[in-house]
Each structure stands twice: as structure tokens, then as C-alpha cells.
Amino acid sequence: MERRAVERVRGTQDLWPADARQLEVVRRRLEEAFAGFGYRRMDVPVLEPAELHLRKSGLEIISKLYAFDDLGGRRLCLRPELTASVVRAFVAQPAPRLPVKVFSSGSVFRYERPSKGRYRQFTQSGVELFGASGALADAEIVALAMDALDRLGLVDYRVTIGHVGILGELLSKLGLTGRVRTQLLESLEETRRHGLDAIRGRLHELDPDLFDPLGDDPVERTLPAQSDGVGEEHVRASLTGLLSKMGAERLGRRSEGDIVERLLRKLRPQSHREAVERALEFMERLGGIRGEPREVLGAGRDLLQAFGLAAAPLESLDRTVHLLEAFGANFHRVQLDLGLSRGLQYYTGMVFEIDHAGLGAESQLCGGGRYDDLFRALGARAPIPALGFAFGVERVKLALEAEGRPSGEPRAADVFVIPGTPEYVPFAARVATTLRRAGKRVDLDVTGRPLKTSLNYADREGYSQVAVVGEAEARDELVRLRDMGDGREQALSLADLAREWPAEGARPPGGAQLPRAAEAGRGH
Ligand code: AMP
């Protein structure tokens, strides 16, 4: 009898107590952030019908599915993510009430090639919000993901937001539907990495009859693309109408339907090729637009105009960005990327990812977005606006380790307020209190040590922001929050802080009467 040790399955982990506890702490802190936004826990099964994920998950997930037949002959799978299960549970409810705000956490399984930060069994923790369309819900979801990381004290993360509805709108306008549409939507990010020819090749494999750009015959560009929204159904109806007007006796032996289909077949490759080429050109240009939000929104509007598209998705992104600021998100960590599409086929609108600089190749901590079509795909009678995100909990733990905070315990505070010189101690105290009442955790430097020593201390302790207050700040009644990660500064007026985020019954400490520079000294 064989006595060899039984090996752990590749891509899975044994967690001994110290690591198990850390992972647990990280997950709990993420969940505390979700609960802080009014989301409630729900649990869904690990085992699901394979069909749940085959319907709308997209190739990226389907190709990695752990699927098998159980002893009763049912086709099952280990869940590769949580969203589809939560939607399935909602659709099965007899009288569901909206809106729904839930979070769930647990193991998910994907047949990946294992590497650092990439496992076959890993933990996701995420939220779903059903029943809200519009920019406020989009902004809340992104703000919540950022808040969760801020609570953990992570600094080196970056949020990238896009909108798959922009490309979706162009494809609809070009009359591109079905598998070609799906393939194009899934390929948006790849156009940047592998170039258009790789996508053309994939489309050719998918449908050699409709699209043969790699053949000897160069792409004909004389026929106009179907850019006026005229779909095949419309052409079919017009042809049928025309033929019946001509009268059956002039059509010879073929039936009317036969002739229409033959004509359509002849038209199709050319018009589809044109439409696909137009879509590819758009995708290439869209993929080049990323960076600082204002610039991206400007460049995006120009592109949409050039292709005669409505600006609605961009306007929605614009509102989302504005609202994010109102949520108090660390705004300089946010960039827009119109070429972001994410692998999952079910996204329909705003999409976002959060990456961490210290993680190497597998840098993505979180991914999410809006998936308004998923309910219909999973059997709901009416579409329901929905969005959410999921963190990879192991990766959040790795990011904390990369930032030198393996315990996941939060910093003592978010902001370290330092009086620039002794006479500004009272003003510094007032700044600290105003920030606290606006919801920040603030540590006031009460030691009176030299400024340089205080700054070194702030760096060592890992505060995310530092505010040195002195004459200029006191004169202008503001506080300058400097990000310890990238050095950027954000000036906030104390009056605005007190007005925009007043805590219950709170007024700015001291009000306007407080002397701006009193005689108190540092170190007393
Ligand atoms: P997704 O469901 O693909 O949007 O993934 C959500 C998050 O799960 C990602 O941002 C990662 O943090 C994490 N994740 C995805 N795949 C893996 C994996 N193979 N191993 C560890 N974490 C993963």
C-alpha cells in the first residue's frame, strides 16, 4: 500500500494560526466598512449549478470553472465569484423588495495558473447594490471600496474608473450584435496590449463567413458602415416589402424569403466587415484615453462627437467623479480610463479596478462595476439596475504586508496635524477638531518638537495625511492636507468642512470668535 504523503492541491493554501488570523482581521475590517455604509451580510452556497456561470460570466471565468457532475448527474460548479449567486438568490425570491444592499464573503475557485497572489482557491469579500441606477449609486460603490482600504490604512493604491457603456453604444449604432458584439466588448482592453490584428484574428476564428480581414482580399472601404443604426432586421423588412410590391410572377422559382436571405447573405460580410473595422478604430482610440479625470472627460467628449455618439455615459462618469469628491474620497488616487472593460461579460456601465503598487504582477485588489443586464440573463422578468465589487482578501493582506503593516491593524489616525510654530497651537487644535467633526481620525502633535522631527515621526507611523498649520493657513482659515504617499496637497476651508459635513449638532469649535493666533507656545 502506498505511503506517500498526500499533497495539497496546487494553488490552494494552508494557513497556520498567525496567517489565518491576519486574513480574518482583514476580512472583518472590510466587512465593517461595508456595514458602515448600511450593507448587510448575506451568505450564498459554494456549490452552484454550472449554468449559473455559463449564462453570462464571459470566457475569462468560464474557461477557469471547476465544473463536474455530481452523483445525481447534475452539472455543478464551485463558485468562481459571488455576484451571480447573490443575483440568483434575489431572482428566486417570491416578492423581492428594492433597494437591496448586501455584502458577502467566502472562498471562490478558479482554475488559474498559480503564482504569487494568484490562487485556485481564494477569498472574496464584496458588496452588491440592486435597484439604483445613476451616478450616485456608482459613486457610493467606488467610495465604499476606497473607504474600506482607508480604514485598513492602505496608502499605495490607485483607483481606475471606466465605462463599458461607451463602446456598447457604438456597437448598437453599428448594428453589431450577438457573438461579434460580445467578442468586441471583451477585447477592449486587449486592443491596447495585443493590437488590433490579434482581435481581428479572434473574430475571424469566431465567424470566418462574416469577417475575413486576414484573407488576400483587402478590406473594401467603399460601402458605408451601418453607422446610421440601420440593423439587419430593418433591411430584411424593407427587402421583403419591395419584393412583394414587385409581384410573385417576376421572382421566378425562388420564394420571396429565399431571395431576401440570399441578398442579406451577400450584403452581410461587407457591411459587417465595415462595421467591425469602424468599431476597432473606435476601440483603439478609446483605449488611448486615460489619466487625470478632467482631461479624460474632455478627450472622451471629442471622440464621441467624432463618431456621432451621445455623450450620456461620459456625463454619468463626470457626475460620478464629482460625487466621489463629495464622499470625501482621496481624489488624487482616482484616474479615468476609457479603455477599461474588465473580463466579465456582464458589465454594462461604470466599471472600476483598484490596484496596489506593492503587489507586482497581480496588483489588482478589487474589481467591480454596473451589471444591469445580469438579472434578465438569470431569469428575472424585468431588468434591475445593479452594481457591486469584490476584493481579493489575500491580496489586500499582501498589500498591507508590502506597506509594512502586516497586522492589518489600522493606524491610530488618518491625519497628523502639526502646529508650524508655537503661536499657532490654538489654531491647530481648532483644525484638528473641525477635521474630527467632519469624520476624520486626527492626531494633533502636542509635543512641541521641531517640525522636521514631527514630519519624520509622521512618516514612520504611516499617517496617510499630514497638515502643518501656520500663518498662511490661519490667515485664510484653511487646512492643507498633504498626502504622505504622493505628496499632493488638498486645501480645505474650515468653513466648508464645517458646512459640508456637519456632525450632529456640531458647530466649528470656537466659531469665528476664536483668536487665530494666541500666545500659547509649543512644548508647554
Ligand atoms: P473579479 O471577480 O475577477 O473581478 O476579481 C475580484 C478580485 O478578486 C480581484 O480584484 C482580485 O483581488 C481577486 N482575485 C481574482 N482572481 C484571483 C486569484 N486567482 N487569486 C487571488 N485573488 C484573485
XYZ file of C-alpha atoms and ligand atoms in Angstrom:
547
model
C 0.000 0.000 0.000
C 1.324 3.415 -0.986
C 2.604 5.564 1.917
C 3.487 8.722 0.038
C 2.332 11.968 1.722
C -0.824 13.400 0.230
C -0.071 16.764 -1.320
C -2.026 19.974 -1.049
C -3.890 20.862 -4.250
C -1.881 23.309 -6.370
C -2.974 26.916 -5.965
C -4.522 26.341 -2.527
C -3.039 27.383 0.811
C -2.734 26.011 4.323
C -2.959 28.931 6.714
C -1.351 28.395 10.118
C -2.802 30.387 13.013
C -0.871 33.663 12.546
C -1.758 33.927 8.843
C -5.281 32.638 9.352
C -5.859 35.325 11.946
C -4.481 38.082 9.729
C -6.688 37.079 6.853
C -9.636 37.031 9.225
C -8.780 40.520 10.543
C -8.543 41.939 7.016
C -11.865 40.376 6.004
C -13.550 41.641 9.154
C -12.307 45.176 8.621
C -13.543 45.191 5.035
C -16.923 43.973 6.277
C -17.000 46.669 8.958
C -16.597 49.267 6.216
C -19.468 47.668 4.242
C -21.676 47.673 7.334
C -20.749 51.319 7.910
C -22.466 52.163 4.590
C -25.612 50.263 5.569
C -24.870 46.984 3.759
C -25.919 43.753 5.468
C -24.330 40.326 5.360
C -25.766 37.506 3.311
C -24.323 34.068 2.584
C -24.611 32.092 -0.626
C -23.645 28.466 -1.381
C -20.220 27.343 -2.536
C -21.872 24.808 -4.868
C -23.939 26.208 -7.715
C -25.468 24.874 -10.935
C -22.753 25.307 -13.582
C -25.350 27.001 -15.761
C -25.415 29.989 -13.426
C -21.932 30.915 -14.568
C -22.200 29.682 -18.137
C -25.019 32.087 -18.954
C -23.330 35.420 -18.565
C -19.944 35.206 -16.881
C -17.817 35.558 -20.005
C -14.997 33.381 -21.305
C -12.465 34.631 -18.778
C -14.388 32.952 -15.956
C -15.999 30.064 -17.851
C -12.633 28.773 -19.066
C -11.491 28.519 -15.419
C -14.611 26.958 -13.944
C -14.329 23.953 -11.625
C -17.358 22.132 -13.076
C -18.337 18.488 -12.562
C -21.288 16.091 -12.491
C -22.466 15.102 -9.015
C -23.651 11.577 -8.189
C -27.167 12.537 -9.218
C -25.912 13.571 -12.662
C -26.372 17.308 -12.132
C -23.851 19.652 -13.708
C -22.457 21.691 -10.796
C -19.564 24.035 -10.174
C -17.603 25.536 -7.317
C -18.486 29.241 -7.372
C -15.842 31.319 -9.206
C -17.226 34.568 -7.728
C -20.117 35.725 -5.549
C -22.176 38.178 -7.606
C -24.040 35.680 -9.801
C -25.072 33.687 -6.705
C -26.462 36.768 -4.965
C -28.413 37.708 -8.104
C -29.716 34.121 -8.420
C -30.890 34.240 -4.799
C -32.641 37.547 -5.373
C -34.403 36.387 -8.558
C -35.699 33.292 -6.694
C -37.411 35.396 -4.014
C -41.213 35.496 -4.325
C -41.644 39.196 -3.547
C -38.262 40.894 -3.551
C -38.047 44.452 -2.254
C -35.690 47.076 -3.585
C -33.214 48.536 -2.992
C -31.011 45.718 -1.748
C -27.635 46.449 -0.133
C -25.774 43.307 0.882
C -22.235 42.082 1.353
C -20.870 38.554 1.294
C -17.508 36.918 1.790
C -16.108 33.475 1.199
C -13.934 31.108 -0.804
C -14.143 31.136 -4.588
C -12.433 28.797 -7.051
C -10.816 29.353 -10.443
C -8.541 27.070 -12.412
C -5.749 29.642 -12.738
C -2.039 29.226 -13.289
C -0.878 29.755 -9.675
C 1.698 32.426 -8.828
C 2.285 34.967 -6.083
C -1.109 36.493 -5.316
C -2.857 34.235 -7.837
C -4.528 31.142 -6.376
C -7.030 28.485 -7.395
C -8.893 28.909 -4.115
C -9.041 32.423 -2.708
C -11.307 34.626 -0.632
C -13.541 37.334 -1.989
C -15.360 39.915 0.059
C -17.691 42.246 -1.763
C -20.958 44.132 -1.930
C -23.967 44.229 -4.249
C -26.424 47.110 -4.632
C -29.652 46.317 -6.509
C -32.335 48.777 -7.535
C -30.411 52.003 -8.100
C -29.368 53.436 -11.433
C -27.404 56.631 -11.808
C -24.217 58.287 -10.742
C -24.926 58.449 -7.013
C -25.035 54.665 -6.720
C -21.907 54.398 -8.922
C -20.090 56.889 -6.698
C -21.224 55.212 -3.482
C -19.835 51.892 -4.619
C -16.416 53.311 -5.517
C -16.335 55.471 -2.361
C -17.154 52.425 -0.240
C -14.321 50.377 -1.746
C -11.909 53.258 -1.108
C -13.209 53.787 2.417
C -12.576 50.118 3.198
C -8.926 50.456 2.153
C -8.539 53.758 4.010
C -9.792 52.110 7.189
C -7.122 49.475 6.808
C -4.601 52.284 6.454
C -3.508 51.368 2.923
C -1.877 54.254 1.093
C -0.335 52.988 -2.145
C -3.494 52.162 -4.019
C -4.903 53.613 -7.201
C -8.480 53.571 -8.459
C -9.172 53.364 -12.191
C -12.698 54.023 -13.434
C -14.107 53.409 -16.911
C -17.479 52.928 -18.597
C -18.224 49.986 -20.897
C -21.481 51.662 -21.992
C -19.485 53.921 -24.332
C -18.371 51.049 -26.555
C -21.749 49.347 -26.090
C -23.460 52.372 -27.574
C -21.216 52.426 -30.637
C -21.740 48.695 -31.259
C -25.510 49.149 -31.096
C -25.292 52.015 -33.517
C -23.226 49.918 -35.931
C -25.773 47.106 -35.666
C -23.192 44.696 -34.225
C -24.929 42.092 -32.118
C -24.518 38.550 -30.801
C -21.133 36.885 -30.579
C -19.249 39.558 -32.523
C -20.520 42.214 -30.116
C -19.591 40.101 -27.103
C -16.144 39.426 -28.521
C -15.528 43.111 -29.175
C -16.690 44.130 -25.693
C -14.438 41.522 -24.148
C -11.496 42.628 -26.290
C -11.463 46.329 -25.436
C -8.575 46.082 -23.016
C -6.701 43.687 -25.279
C -6.564 46.164 -28.141
C -4.032 48.037 -26.027
C -1.960 45.026 -25.094
C -2.038 42.932 -28.277
C -3.075 45.320 -31.042
C -5.988 45.225 -33.446
C -4.703 42.315 -35.555
C -4.969 39.971 -32.584
C -8.635 40.921 -32.248
C -9.217 40.582 -35.999
C -7.730 37.094 -35.807
C -10.032 36.147 -32.941
C -13.078 37.476 -34.806
C -12.057 35.519 -37.881
C -11.889 32.319 -35.853
C -15.280 33.101 -34.400
C -17.004 33.773 -37.681
C -14.964 33.245 -40.878
C -18.008 33.879 -43.086
C -18.767 37.263 -41.682
C -15.334 38.666 -41.196
C -12.222 37.741 -43.104
C -9.782 40.572 -42.709
C -6.797 38.234 -42.884
C -7.717 36.903 -46.315
C -5.996 38.046 -49.568
C -8.856 40.324 -50.364
C -8.104 43.642 -48.623
C -10.915 45.211 -46.708
C -13.201 47.094 -49.063
C -13.960 50.519 -47.752
C -16.356 51.730 -50.402
C -19.591 50.689 -48.743
C -20.684 52.957 -45.903
C -20.666 51.323 -42.499
C -24.041 50.792 -40.877
C -23.452 53.837 -38.815
C -26.979 55.157 -39.047
C -28.328 52.458 -36.780
C -29.995 50.503 -39.609
C -29.999 46.920 -38.392
C -30.374 43.729 -40.365
C -33.999 43.337 -39.303
C -34.826 46.655 -40.857
C -33.100 45.744 -44.139
C -34.904 42.383 -44.173
C -38.274 44.087 -43.729
C -37.562 46.641 -46.473
C -36.430 43.964 -48.951
C -39.472 41.821 -48.225
C -41.724 44.824 -48.773
C -40.003 45.651 -52.047
C -40.257 42.118 -53.379
C -43.924 41.797 -52.576
C -44.559 45.049 -54.410
C -42.743 43.618 -57.465
C -45.182 40.701 -57.504
C -44.545 36.959 -57.249
C -44.581 36.354 -61.051
C -41.394 38.385 -61.505
C -39.413 36.438 -58.911
C -39.054 33.163 -60.836
C -38.961 29.897 -58.962
C -37.450 31.122 -55.686
C -39.642 32.115 -52.770
C -39.652 35.673 -51.517
C -37.998 34.651 -48.230
C -35.269 32.763 -50.089
C -34.380 35.749 -52.165
C -34.287 38.067 -49.171
C -31.975 35.742 -47.262
C -29.677 35.325 -50.293
C -29.439 39.089 -50.681
C -28.790 39.544 -46.993
C -26.038 36.918 -47.089
C -24.374 38.808 -49.896
C -24.640 42.112 -48.081
C -23.676 40.852 -44.692
C -19.946 40.154 -44.936
C -19.201 43.504 -46.462
C -21.285 45.625 -44.120
C -20.228 43.644 -41.090
C -16.603 43.928 -42.011
C -17.003 47.656 -42.384
C -18.836 47.940 -39.109
C -16.280 45.821 -37.302
C -13.426 47.872 -38.750
C -15.127 51.045 -37.592
C -15.603 49.555 -34.122
C -11.938 48.514 -33.988
C -10.816 52.007 -34.931
C -13.020 53.413 -32.165
C -11.699 50.885 -29.638
C -8.107 51.776 -30.441
C -8.777 55.456 -29.906
C -10.875 54.871 -26.797
C -8.087 52.745 -25.302
C -5.687 55.661 -25.583
C -7.777 57.919 -23.346
C -6.784 57.574 -19.716
C -5.357 59.706 -16.932
C -6.499 62.677 -14.913
C -10.348 62.838 -14.849
C -10.854 66.296 -16.388
C -8.550 65.603 -19.322
C -10.077 62.202 -19.961
C -13.608 63.595 -19.934
C -12.589 66.294 -22.439
C -10.850 63.873 -24.811
C -13.730 61.403 -24.473
C -16.311 64.029 -25.443
C -14.292 64.871 -28.578
C -14.142 61.213 -29.606
C -17.851 60.604 -29.063
C -18.653 63.650 -31.122
C -16.385 62.453 -33.942
C -18.331 59.177 -34.055
C -21.725 60.854 -33.682
C -22.433 59.219 -30.330
C -24.447 60.545 -27.408
C -22.332 61.751 -24.501
C -24.606 60.216 -21.840
C -22.108 57.646 -20.468
C -19.427 60.332 -20.154
C -21.807 62.733 -18.428
C -22.613 59.982 -15.973
C -18.891 59.401 -15.343
C -18.461 63.126 -14.815
C -21.195 63.138 -12.156
C -19.710 60.065 -10.511
C -16.328 61.770 -10.241
C -17.915 64.886 -8.739
C -19.851 62.862 -6.202
C -16.756 60.910 -5.252
C -15.223 64.172 -4.167
C -18.314 64.885 -2.074
C -17.943 61.475 -0.429
C -14.548 62.732 0.730
C -12.660 60.111 -1.290
C -8.932 60.600 -1.612
C -9.431 62.057 -5.007
C -5.879 62.119 -6.318
C -5.870 58.317 -6.123
C -8.530 58.261 -8.848
C -7.936 58.165 -12.593
C -10.249 57.510 -15.531
C -9.513 55.010 -18.280
C -11.976 54.771 -21.169
C -10.248 51.589 -22.368
C -11.049 49.708 -19.158
C -13.552 46.907 -19.776
C -12.802 44.118 -17.266
C -13.052 40.476 -18.252
C -16.562 39.674 -17.123
C -19.156 39.822 -19.826
C -21.878 41.037 -17.531
C -20.762 44.631 -17.000
C -22.920 47.269 -18.718
C -21.894 50.696 -17.362
C -19.355 52.125 -14.945
C -16.512 49.708 -14.193
C -13.567 50.142 -11.851
C -10.456 48.453 -10.543
C -8.177 49.164 -7.616
C -4.506 48.289 -7.899
C -1.717 48.366 -5.367
C 1.788 49.476 -6.277
C 3.492 46.993 -3.962
C 1.997 43.803 -5.400
C 3.933 43.162 -8.610
C 2.219 41.352 -11.489
C -1.021 40.502 -9.669
C -1.631 44.042 -8.496
C -5.421 44.143 -8.577
C -7.038 44.336 -5.143
C -10.604 44.961 -6.185
C -12.803 44.970 -9.261
C -16.386 45.919 -9.853
C -18.968 47.867 -11.763
C -22.517 48.072 -13.023
C -24.218 44.973 -14.444
C -27.807 45.940 -15.286
C -28.336 43.008 -17.714
C -27.437 40.171 -15.380
C -30.895 39.858 -13.828
C -32.565 39.221 -17.175
C -29.882 36.705 -18.110
C -30.561 34.859 -14.866
C -34.310 34.721 -15.340
C -35.712 37.940 -13.854
C -38.765 39.218 -15.740
C -37.660 42.836 -15.685
C -34.170 44.315 -15.798
C -32.946 45.578 -12.435
C -30.184 48.152 -12.138
C -27.357 46.623 -10.150
C -23.716 47.087 -9.293
C -21.074 45.890 -6.889
C -17.449 44.948 -6.374
C -15.263 42.265 -4.845
C -11.971 42.472 -3.019
C -9.452 39.660 -3.192
C -8.849 39.383 0.563
C -5.484 37.561 0.249
C -4.240 40.372 -1.997
C -5.356 43.052 0.460
C -3.382 41.173 3.112
C -0.329 41.066 0.800
C -0.686 44.818 0.163
C -0.710 45.508 3.902
C 2.431 43.432 4.258
C 4.038 45.356 1.377
C 3.300 48.605 3.234
C 4.851 47.218 6.402
C 1.609 46.788 8.315
C 1.093 43.024 8.297
C -1.285 43.045 11.235
C -3.930 44.935 9.315
C -4.462 46.948 12.458
C -5.421 50.469 11.477
C -3.222 53.462 12.106
C -4.026 55.488 15.160
C -5.358 58.239 12.892
C -5.682 59.346 9.261
C -4.324 62.877 9.659
C -1.438 64.199 11.723
C -1.877 67.915 12.484
C 1.327 69.766 13.340
C 1.421 73.380 14.609
C 4.028 75.100 12.398
C 5.202 77.409 15.191
C 4.129 77.759 18.851
C 1.722 80.654 18.301
C -0.427 78.520 16.021
C -1.145 75.847 18.628
C -4.739 77.068 19.275
C -5.445 77.248 15.560
C -4.012 73.720 15.160
C -6.337 72.459 17.897
C -9.266 74.049 16.118
C -8.234 72.474 12.793
C -7.954 69.060 14.456
C -11.418 69.329 15.992
C -13.011 70.553 12.754
C -11.492 67.639 10.844
C -12.673 65.190 13.514
C -16.218 66.518 13.334
C -16.011 66.080 9.573
C -15.382 62.387 10.186
C -11.582 62.099 10.079
C -9.468 60.442 12.712
C -6.958 63.091 13.700
C -3.824 63.046 15.834
C -2.663 66.503 17.000
C 1.064 66.819 17.643
C 1.209 68.048 21.229
C 4.947 67.555 21.808
C 6.337 70.879 20.629
C 9.285 69.119 18.984
C 10.998 70.576 15.910
C 8.946 70.423 12.731
C 11.401 68.094 10.985
C 11.228 65.600 13.855
C 7.429 65.710 13.720
C 7.437 65.050 9.978
C 9.819 62.103 10.374
C 7.566 60.732 13.071
C 4.519 61.059 10.787
C 6.338 59.179 8.066
C 7.399 56.359 10.402
C 3.928 55.974 11.880
C 2.406 55.795 8.422
C -0.244 58.514 8.618
C -1.957 58.941 5.268
C -2.097 62.739 5.510
C -0.225 65.473 7.321
C -1.317 69.081 7.891
C 1.209 71.664 9.017
C -0.672 74.774 10.130
C 0.936 78.186 10.345
C 0.424 81.798 9.426
C -0.932 81.336 5.891
C -3.444 78.684 6.961
C -4.628 80.727 9.952
C -4.996 83.846 7.805
C -7.029 82.051 5.112
C -8.938 79.841 7.578
C -7.991 76.642 5.837
C -6.107 73.418 6.249
C -3.749 71.900 3.685
C -3.824 68.105 3.774
C -0.674 66.643 2.259
C -0.802 63.032 1.109
C 2.148 61.119 2.537
C 2.099 58.741 -0.427
C 2.455 61.082 -3.387
C 2.998 64.480 -1.717
C -0.075 66.079 -3.298
C -1.855 68.782 -1.333
C -5.527 69.429 -0.912
C -6.643 72.746 0.619
C -9.930 72.664 2.530
C -11.575 75.706 4.015
C -12.626 75.235 7.620
C -15.968 76.862 6.903
C -16.592 74.373 4.076
C -15.566 71.459 6.262
C -17.992 72.543 8.941
C -20.762 73.230 6.437
C -20.433 70.223 4.157
C -20.077 67.533 6.769
C -21.607 68.852 9.979
C -21.703 66.174 12.638
C -24.938 66.020 14.624
C -25.410 69.320 16.416
C -21.768 70.223 15.954
C -20.523 73.699 15.154
C -16.993 74.578 14.266
C -15.090 74.704 17.533
C -14.629 78.201 18.779
C -16.508 79.635 15.799
C -15.333 82.875 14.238
C -14.536 84.478 17.583
C -11.619 82.180 18.335
C -8.386 84.159 18.137
C -6.395 82.967 15.196
C -3.027 83.228 16.833
C -2.918 83.152 20.589
C 0.101 83.288 22.783
C 0.312 79.685 23.766
C 3.614 78.072 22.939
C 4.616 74.606 21.856
C 6.067 72.278 24.425
C 4.125 73.669 27.401
P -13.007 39.515 -10.247
O -14.130 38.690 -9.660
O -12.272 38.809 -11.336
O -13.422 40.899 -10.557
O -11.922 39.647 -9.084
C -12.112 40.441 -7.944
C -10.845 40.432 -7.137
O -10.544 39.090 -6.722
C -9.616 40.873 -7.907
O -9.503 42.261 -7.925
C -8.508 40.209 -7.119
O -8.160 40.994 -5.995
C -9.139 38.931 -6.639
N -8.709 37.784 -7.456
C -9.128 37.464 -8.694
N -8.548 36.328 -9.111
C -7.724 35.918 -8.116
C -6.846 34.802 -7.926
N -6.714 33.866 -8.851
N -6.162 34.712 -6.760
C -6.300 35.662 -5.795
N -7.117 36.716 -5.919
C -7.823 36.857 -7.058
